[in-house]
Amino acid sequence: MNDKKLNLDKRESYIKSLSNNIIESAVDIVKIEPTVEQINEIREEVTERLQYESSSLLNEAVTKLHPTSLSEMMPEEREERSFERFGKNFRYQHMLMFVSVITLIVTGMPLKFPEFDISKFIVIDLLGGLHNSTLIHRIGAVGLIIVGIWHLIYSVGSKVGRRDFFLMIPNLKDASDFMCRMRYYIGKEKNGPKFGRFSFIEKFDYWAVYWGMVIMIGSGAIMWFKELFPKYFYDIGREMHSDEGLLATLSIIIWHFYNVHFNPEVFPMSWTWWHGQLTETEMKHHHPLEYEEIIKKESLEIIKQAEKINEEENG
Amino acid sequence: MKQLCITITTTILLVLLFPGRDLNALEKCQICHSKKEIHRSEMTGRKIPLYVDESIIARSVHHDKECTDCHSDINEIPHQTVKKVNCRRCHYSGNLVGAPDGQMYDQYEHSVHGIAVLAGNKKAPVCQDCHGTHNVYSHETVESKFYWQNIPKTCGSCHIEVYAVYSESVHGRAVAAGIKDAPVCTNCHGEHNIKKHDNDESRVSLARVSQTCTECHGPQGVVNKYNVKTDRTATFEHSFHGIGQQMGSKTVANCASCHDYHDIRGEDDPKSSVYPDNIPQTCGKKGCHPGASAEFASGQQIHINPKSEDSGIIYYISKAFLILTVLVLAGLFSFIIMDLFRKAKNARAKR
């Protein structure tokens, strides 16, 4: 690293002296004493061009020495390409969802565990009593219901939504991927399975939420409008709401948080939920099949365009 | 000399004849008060009997006391004004005259009755109203005003309507039938420390009434002996009403909201608020669930215990979710642990 820096400094000083040399020669030829501004202007231009030429010559030299791996040799000098993983629409869905879910958990869990002091603290001291906490819980519920409907419309109505929905459907590859991952964990496989756009891990996360939404919204609605049904509907709804609420909370905390927060690869958090982007490295690592597909599609597109230009030129 | 002798002899005889003050004081009063027809006439013409049955005093806890120990303002015969006896002359905490010692005297002063008396309410009960006047028996004596079976009647002498309702209730009838474990007024309301129901310290306040019922209807409750379910408290605490109460809500239902307070009846009594046909009306009370449909609650199981097979489908749902939760969590945890191990291994290999 130090040697590299030394080389670079050396090149800088050469460029400086070379540009001085060029200006002196020019002054010698025209035999006119130039102003300071003129000299500065010319020096700036000359230095810039010399720098540009030298770095492009360096690139050429490197490529000649080692044709394939320019990028591998000098990765830090290259801006990494990013891929859009989640569109704006989907990111907004996720934001409304987690705001609602956190609200629901904070106001719901104390009622499942009323005997704990922290529960009483949240409901009585923080929220100002049962009435407020149930009201906030219902506001959270409305948020979640909106997300549910929004997502259904998105899955049916939007092109990306439709594509993603079909890609989310579990298939045989997921089963073999899972087995492969297990073999990888016990050391019988050198590399883990290669995932497409959605791994079985993400599919589990998605369908767990799907199942949770159906149970929670369904049972919650029964409890909300309990007077319309016989009481055992309410009792069943309450039992399911309480049990699934705990299961969903634990699943989120354990599974989702591990994958997007506590996993050493992304700790403390993957920011994809905010900007929707994945870097090329992440794409290659986590979704190699999708990456291949995108690159293949893009190269096909380039070939097609080149053919088109050729045709136009020839025609 | 002879005269002196006679005087001394007479004096000795007099002393011998009236040796102690005790017996003779009572006897002295009884000269008049043992006459059944003795009475005082008021201006209005009302006759107030002044007859004192000696046998009552003899059996009372005060049998060794003199009349004037309590009626301390009597010092002439015939007595002009006789005030109401003030028990506090002897009965105060830390007394040295042998009266029972304890918190009850202070408790009474802070009780709903004591406060009313202090405020000048002439109808509010003082000691004698509950404990009796001459007939202050031990609470173990059957004739005592506060022998357990007589307490409802004692309280009922003022709280007449409540007494009528209570006597018809499952508790009242059990007491009448001689079941000593059944609650009388004081079991729920307390004795000397009776507070108004809207006072949070009251045993029957919103905050505490469920706890009070639990003393008998809880897991260690006495009702176990009489084939009454003891899981009522646990199931109540598990219910939304119970949770609401633990969260300090003043509007959620407590035991009494559904079972009534004095008119508590068994669920097989058609007059009971929890008789299957009456449940919709009970749930639909104003301020509770006025929109409750007839199907909402009629013939439904109210106290649900998801851990008991009697709850039917609830039990199986609860079991199914338990199994699902355990399986899912075990799966997720083992996956994460394997993932971390493999990552650590990879990191080591790289180094």
XYZ file of C-alpha atoms in Angstrom, chain A residues 14-298:
285
model
C 7.144 14.184 -12.648
C 3.941 15.655 -14.024
C 4.634 18.939 -12.236
C 8.168 19.283 -13.596
C 7.051 18.174 -17.054
C 4.337 20.832 -17.152
C 6.865 23.500 -16.020
C 9.201 22.293 -18.723
C 6.472 22.581 -21.381
C 5.567 26.146 -20.317
C 9.231 27.229 -20.287
C 9.712 25.846 -23.798
C 6.619 27.687 -25.031
C 7.868 30.982 -23.509
C 11.243 30.402 -25.170
C 9.571 29.981 -28.567
C 7.210 32.993 -28.473
C 9.708 35.220 -26.695
C 6.990 37.171 -24.834
C 6.894 37.473 -21.029
C 3.436 35.986 -20.082
C 1.334 37.213 -17.113
C 0.964 35.083 -13.940
C -2.652 34.343 -14.788
C -1.716 33.080 -18.222
C 0.940 30.775 -16.772
C -1.437 29.395 -14.125
C -4.139 28.750 -16.670
C -1.842 26.901 -19.014
C -0.263 24.935 -16.142
C -3.611 23.777 -14.901
C -4.649 22.542 -18.288
C -1.372 20.797 -18.942
C -1.313 19.057 -15.560
C -4.840 17.840 -15.980
C -4.151 16.354 -19.385
C -0.940 14.751 -18.274
C -2.700 13.169 -15.303
C -5.488 11.830 -17.466
C -3.111 10.471 -20.076
C -0.895 8.853 -17.496
C -3.731 7.058 -15.751
C -5.237 5.798 -18.986
C -1.801 4.614 -20.099
C -1.462 2.858 -16.741
C -4.790 1.111 -17.299
C -3.673 -0.004 -20.722
C -0.416 -1.282 -19.342
C -2.175 -3.238 -16.616
C -4.619 -4.738 -19.103
C -1.746 -5.777 -21.335
C 0.020 -7.441 -18.431
C -3.106 -9.156 -16.975
C -5.995 -8.945 -19.421
C -8.982 -10.207 -17.342
C -8.658 -8.821 -13.880
C -8.386 -5.077 -13.956
C -11.298 -4.865 -11.585
C -9.799 -7.409 -9.205
C -6.453 -5.648 -9.145
C -7.820 -2.191 -8.391
C -11.226 -2.588 -6.826
C -10.986 0.513 -4.639
C -10.683 2.781 -7.622
C -13.978 1.604 -9.076
C -17.467 2.868 -8.110
C -19.576 -0.218 -7.405
C -22.704 -0.731 -9.413
C -25.953 -1.003 -7.495
C -29.101 -2.921 -8.274
C -32.587 -1.930 -7.256
C -34.023 -4.678 -5.095
C -37.195 -3.024 -3.809
C -39.125 -0.322 -5.629
C -40.547 2.722 -3.899
C -44.042 1.261 -3.657
C -42.777 -1.864 -1.936
C -40.570 0.117 0.436
C -43.517 2.265 1.505
C -45.537 -0.881 2.144
C -42.761 -2.183 4.358
C -42.501 1.109 6.250
C -46.210 1.292 7.020
C -46.086 -2.350 7.948
C -43.313 -2.100 10.493
C -44.713 1.040 12.035
C -48.065 -0.722 12.454
C -46.555 -3.953 13.706
C -44.337 -2.257 16.274
C -47.360 -0.281 17.501
C -49.382 -3.477 17.718
C -46.677 -5.356 19.576
C -46.060 -2.566 22.057
C -49.745 -2.236 22.855
C -50.592 -5.918 22.515
C -47.892 -7.739 24.443
C -48.631 -6.029 27.793
C -52.149 -7.450 27.629
C -50.803 -10.940 27.039
C -48.472 -10.592 30.012
C -50.330 -8.225 32.375
C -48.578 -9.566 35.451
C -45.229 -8.013 34.519
C -44.339 -4.573 35.856
C -43.110 -3.472 32.442
C -46.547 -4.254 30.995
C -48.234 -2.114 33.609
C -45.647 0.598 33.022
C -46.339 0.645 29.290
C -50.106 0.618 29.547
C -50.675 2.732 32.644
C -47.731 5.125 32.798
C -46.658 5.382 29.190
C -49.954 5.224 27.354
C -52.232 6.470 30.091
C -54.467 3.511 30.668
C -56.236 0.641 29.015
C -58.546 2.852 26.997
C -55.681 4.618 25.255
C -53.696 1.465 24.705
C -56.636 -0.321 23.070
C -57.315 2.738 20.924
C -53.692 2.869 19.753
C -53.827 -0.867 19.127
C -56.808 -0.349 16.847
C -55.025 2.458 14.993
C -52.105 0.073 14.442
C -54.609 -2.541 13.273
C -56.031 -0.154 10.698
C -52.477 0.456 9.457
C -51.896 -3.266 9.112
C -55.194 -3.810 7.321
C -54.297 -1.024 4.876
C -50.941 -2.695 4.215
C -52.718 -6.010 3.632
C -55.124 -4.557 1.086
C -52.390 -2.436 -0.485
C -50.157 -5.462 -0.897
C -52.955 -7.545 -2.431
C -53.622 -4.807 -4.982
C -49.898 -4.462 -5.595
C -49.499 -8.206 -6.106
C -52.311 -8.286 -8.626
C -52.182 -4.871 -10.232
C -48.522 -3.986 -10.642
C -46.133 -5.699 -13.034
C -43.318 -5.956 -10.498
C -45.767 -7.044 -7.819
C -47.132 -9.826 -9.989
C -43.657 -11.012 -10.964
C -42.484 -10.979 -7.338
C -45.589 -12.782 -6.146
C -45.011 -15.639 -8.551
C -41.334 -15.724 -7.641
C -42.365 -15.973 -3.979
C -44.291 -19.193 -4.477
C -42.302 -22.021 -2.870
C -41.060 -24.659 -5.273
C -38.915 -27.771 -5.370
C -35.752 -25.722 -5.716
C -36.399 -24.274 -2.274
C -36.508 -27.758 -0.805
C -33.271 -28.739 -2.510
C -31.727 -25.382 -1.548
C -32.666 -26.048 2.042
C -31.125 -29.507 1.976
C -28.038 -28.071 0.308
C -27.792 -25.390 3.007
C -28.054 -28.049 5.693
C -25.307 -30.118 4.067
C -23.266 -26.917 3.852
C -23.765 -26.327 7.566
C -22.608 -29.802 8.532
C -19.635 -29.405 6.239
C -20.648 -31.843 3.513
C -20.906 -29.119 0.917
C -18.202 -26.587 0.097
C -20.525 -23.789 -0.957
C -24.099 -23.092 -0.002
C -26.942 -23.107 -2.512
C -27.188 -20.343 -5.091
C -30.326 -18.273 -4.668
C -32.428 -16.480 -7.194
C -34.397 -13.321 -6.400
C -35.938 -14.871 -3.293
C -34.208 -17.471 -1.152
C -36.170 -19.967 0.902
C -35.187 -17.857 3.928
C -36.957 -14.838 2.490
C -39.870 -16.925 1.306
C -40.363 -18.236 4.832
C -40.280 -14.695 6.157
C -42.814 -13.558 3.573
C -45.282 -16.407 4.004
C -44.988 -16.273 7.778
C -46.174 -12.683 7.564
C -48.904 -13.711 5.130
C -50.189 -16.340 7.533
C -49.804 -13.972 10.448
C -51.777 -11.243 8.676
C -54.657 -13.591 7.911
C -54.845 -14.905 11.482
C -54.260 -11.611 13.242
C -56.567 -9.470 11.108
C -59.260 -12.152 11.053
C -59.243 -12.830 14.776
C -58.774 -9.163 15.567
C -61.798 -8.207 13.505
C -63.917 -10.776 15.335
C -62.834 -9.320 18.655
C -63.375 -5.785 17.437
C -66.940 -6.598 16.384
C -67.564 -9.270 19.003
C -71.151 -8.276 19.627
C -72.108 -9.486 16.162
C -71.046 -13.068 16.800
C -71.683 -15.716 19.428
C -69.218 -15.439 22.264
C -67.270 -18.575 21.351
C -66.198 -16.812 18.143
C -64.676 -14.198 20.376
C -63.064 -16.815 22.592
C -61.570 -18.611 19.603
C -60.474 -15.307 18.094
C -58.884 -14.211 21.309
C -56.981 -17.440 21.804
C -55.676 -17.322 18.233
C -54.873 -13.616 18.423
C -52.969 -14.097 21.640
C -51.049 -17.196 20.517
C -50.321 -16.057 16.979
C -49.369 -12.633 18.290
C -46.670 -14.183 20.412
C -45.542 -16.510 17.630
C -45.369 -13.664 15.115
C -43.497 -11.404 17.519
C -40.957 -14.084 18.338
C -40.573 -14.994 14.682
C -39.948 -11.395 13.752
C -37.501 -10.879 16.571
C -35.655 -14.109 15.905
C -35.854 -14.693 12.171
C -36.311 -11.306 10.567
C -34.019 -9.500 12.968
C -31.342 -12.128 12.534
C -31.486 -11.875 8.759
C -31.552 -8.104 8.429
C -30.019 -6.867 11.684
C -27.943 -9.268 13.732
C -26.495 -11.333 10.941
C -22.754 -10.487 11.040
C -22.878 -9.747 7.312
C -25.318 -6.871 7.730
C -24.966 -5.857 11.402
C -26.309 -3.481 12.670
C -28.796 -3.204 9.830
C -29.247 -3.712 6.153
C -30.308 -0.374 4.712
C -32.066 -1.926 1.723
C -35.457 -1.163 3.319
C -34.573 2.554 3.035
C -32.823 2.959 -0.335
C -33.940 -0.286 -1.946
C -30.486 -0.948 -3.401
C -28.086 -3.861 -3.279
C -24.449 -3.524 -4.305
C -23.048 -5.755 -7.006
C -21.073 -7.716 -4.392
C -24.202 -8.299 -2.338
C -26.099 -9.321 -5.438
C -23.417 -11.796 -6.444
C -23.224 -13.158 -2.926
C -26.884 -13.356 -1.933
C -28.737 -13.604 -5.241
C -26.239 -14.991 -7.761
C -28.870 -16.499 -10.037
C -30.807 -13.254 -10.227
C -27.550 -11.419 -10.878
C -26.650 -13.774 -13.713
C -30.086 -13.318 -15.160
C -29.851 -9.535 -15.068
C -26.388 -9.503 -16.637
C -27.493 -11.985 -19.315
C -30.523 -9.868 -20.093
C -28.426 -6.734 -20.281
